Coordinates of C-alpha atoms in Angstrom, one line a residue:
M209 CA -65.6 -3.4 -16.6
P210 CA -66.6 -6.8 -15.2
Q211 CA -63.7 -9.2 -14.6
T212 CA -63.8 -12.6 -16.2
N213 CA -61.6 -15.6 -15.8
D214 CA -60.9 -15.9 -19.6
P215 CA -57.0 -16.5 -20.0
R216 CA -57.2 -14.9 -23.4
E217 CA -58.2 -11.6 -21.7
P218 CA -55.4 -9.0 -21.7
L219 CA -53.6 -8.7 -18.4
E220 CA -54.3 -5.7 -16.2
H221 CA -51.7 -3.0 -16.4
S222 CA -50.6 -3.5 -12.7
D223 CA -50.1 -7.2 -13.3
V224 CA -47.8 -6.6 -16.2
H225 CA -46.0 -3.9 -14.2
D226 CA -45.5 -6.2 -11.2
K227 CA -44.1 -9.0 -13.4
A228 CA -41.8 -6.6 -15.2
K229 CA -40.7 -5.2 -11.8
G230 CA -40.1 -8.8 -10.4
A231 CA -38.0 -9.8 -13.5
T232 CA -36.0 -6.5 -13.4
E233 CA -35.2 -7.0 -9.6
K234 CA -34.1 -10.6 -10.3
I235 CA -31.8 -9.4 -13.1
W236 CA -30.5 -6.5 -10.9
D237 CA -29.8 -8.8 -8.0
A238 CA -27.9 -11.3 -10.2
T239 CA -26.0 -8.4 -11.7
L240 CA -25.0 -7.1 -8.2
K241 CA -24.1 -10.6 -7.2
T242 CA -21.8 -11.1 -10.2
F243 CA -20.3 -7.7 -9.6
H244 CA -19.6 -8.4 -6.0
Q245 CA -18.0 -11.8 -6.9
A246 CA -15.9 -10.2 -9.5
T247 CA -14.6 -7.4 -7.4
F248 CA -13.9 -9.9 -4.5
R249 CA -12.0 -12.2 -6.8
A250 CA -10.0 -9.2 -8.4
N251 CA -9.0 -8.1 -4.8
Q252 CA -7.9 -11.6 -4.0
Y253 CA -5.6 -11.7 -7.0
K254 CA -4.3 -8.3 -6.3
R255 CA -3.5 -9.3 -2.8
L256 CA -1.9 -12.4 -3.9
A257 CA 0.2 -10.7 -6.6
Q258 CA 1.4 -8.1 -4.0
K259 CA 2.4 -11.0 -1.6
K260 CA 4.3 -12.6 -4.5
I261 CA 6.1 -9.2 -5.3
D262 CA 6.9 -8.7 -1.5
L263 CA 8.2 -12.3 -1.3
A264 CA 10.4 -11.8 -4.4
S265 CA 11.9 -8.7 -2.8
L266 CA 12.6 -10.5 0.4
H267 CA 14.3 -13.4 -1.4
K268 CA 16.6 -10.9 -3.2
K269 CA 17.5 -9.3 0.2
I270 CA 18.1 -12.8 1.7
S271 CA 20.5 -13.7 -1.1
A272 CA 22.3 -10.4 -0.9
T273 CA 22.7 -10.9 2.8
Y274 CA 24.0 -14.4 2.4
S275 CA 26.5 -13.0 -0.1
E276 CA 27.6 -10.3 2.2
L277 CA 27.9 -12.8 5.0
G278 CA 29.9 -15.2 2.9
Q279 CA 32.3 -12.4 1.9
L280 CA 32.7 -11.2 5.5
I281 CA 33.4 -14.7 6.7
D282 CA 35.9 -15.2 4.0
E283 CA 37.7 -11.9 4.6
R284 CA 37.8 -12.6 8.4
R285 CA 39.2 -16.1 7.8
E286 CA 41.9 -14.9 5.4
A287 CA 42.8 -12.3 8.1
G288 CA 43.4 -15.1 10.4
D289 CA 40.2 -14.7 12.6
L290 CA 39.4 -18.2 13.6
D291 CA 36.4 -17.2 15.8
V292 CA 34.7 -15.3 13.1
M293 CA 31.3 -16.7 14.1
N294 CA 31.5 -14.9 17.4
T295 CA 32.1 -11.4 16.0
E296 CA 29.4 -8.9 16.5
E297 CA 29.3 -8.2 12.8
V298 CA 28.5 -11.8 11.8
R299 CA 25.9 -12.2 14.5
D300 CA 24.2 -9.0 13.3
M301 CA 24.1 -10.4 9.8
L302 CA 22.7 -13.7 11.1
R303 CA 20.0 -11.9 13.1
R304 CA 19.1 -10.0 9.9
L305 CA 18.9 -13.2 8.0
D306 CA 16.6 -14.7 10.6
S307 CA 14.4 -11.7 10.4
L308 CA 14.2 -11.8 6.7
K309 CA 13.5 -15.6 6.7
Q310 CA 10.7 -15.0 9.3
A311 CA 9.2 -12.3 7.2
A312 CA 9.2 -14.5 4.0
A313 CA 7.5 -17.3 6.1
T314 CA 4.8 -14.9 7.1
L315 CA 4.2 -13.8 3.6
E316 CA 4.0 -17.5 2.4
A317 CA 1.4 -18.1 5.2
E318 CA -0.5 -15.0 4.1
K319 CA -0.5 -16.3 0.4
D320 CA -1.9 -19.6 1.7
E321 CA -4.7 -17.8 3.6
I322 CA -5.7 -15.9 0.4
K323 CA -5.6 -19.1 -1.6
A324 CA -7.8 -20.8 1.1
E325 CA -10.3 -17.9 0.8
H326 CA -10.5 -18.4 -2.9
M327 CA -11.0 -22.1 -2.5
A328 CA -13.8 -21.5 0.2
E329 CA -15.4 -19.1 -2.1
E330 CA -15.5 -21.6 -4.9
G331 CA -16.6 -24.4 -2.6
E332 CA -13.6 -26.4 -3.7
P333 CA -11.5 -28.6 -1.2
P334 CA -8.3 -26.9 -0.2
T335 CA -5.5 -27.6 -2.7
K336 CA -2.8 -25.5 -4.3
M337 CA -4.1 -22.5 -6.3
K338 CA -2.1 -22.1 -9.5
H339 CA -1.2 -18.5 -9.2

């Protein structure tokens, strides 16, 4: 069959197939990109939520340790121990508090890193993320 340049002539089967294949690939690529973005975002929120849970747990431990320390100091003071700050028990509690505070600071920094990742992905300037 001779080929003409008449635009009203039906497209060859291979031309239709190639156009459909190209459109399908574009849709598939867009779908994959959206899926990857969604899973990346979900993972960020999961990590952020876990950091918040861990941080809340640390704050409870810090509060409990403060309470124990206060009670210990008060008991020692009532017992007449004027050098309560130099007892091994108090120094241990203070070391435990320092360790808990350091762990909390580390978690805060990790939260900020996750927020920065989110902002970088969105192409936004670094600000506080509301999560």
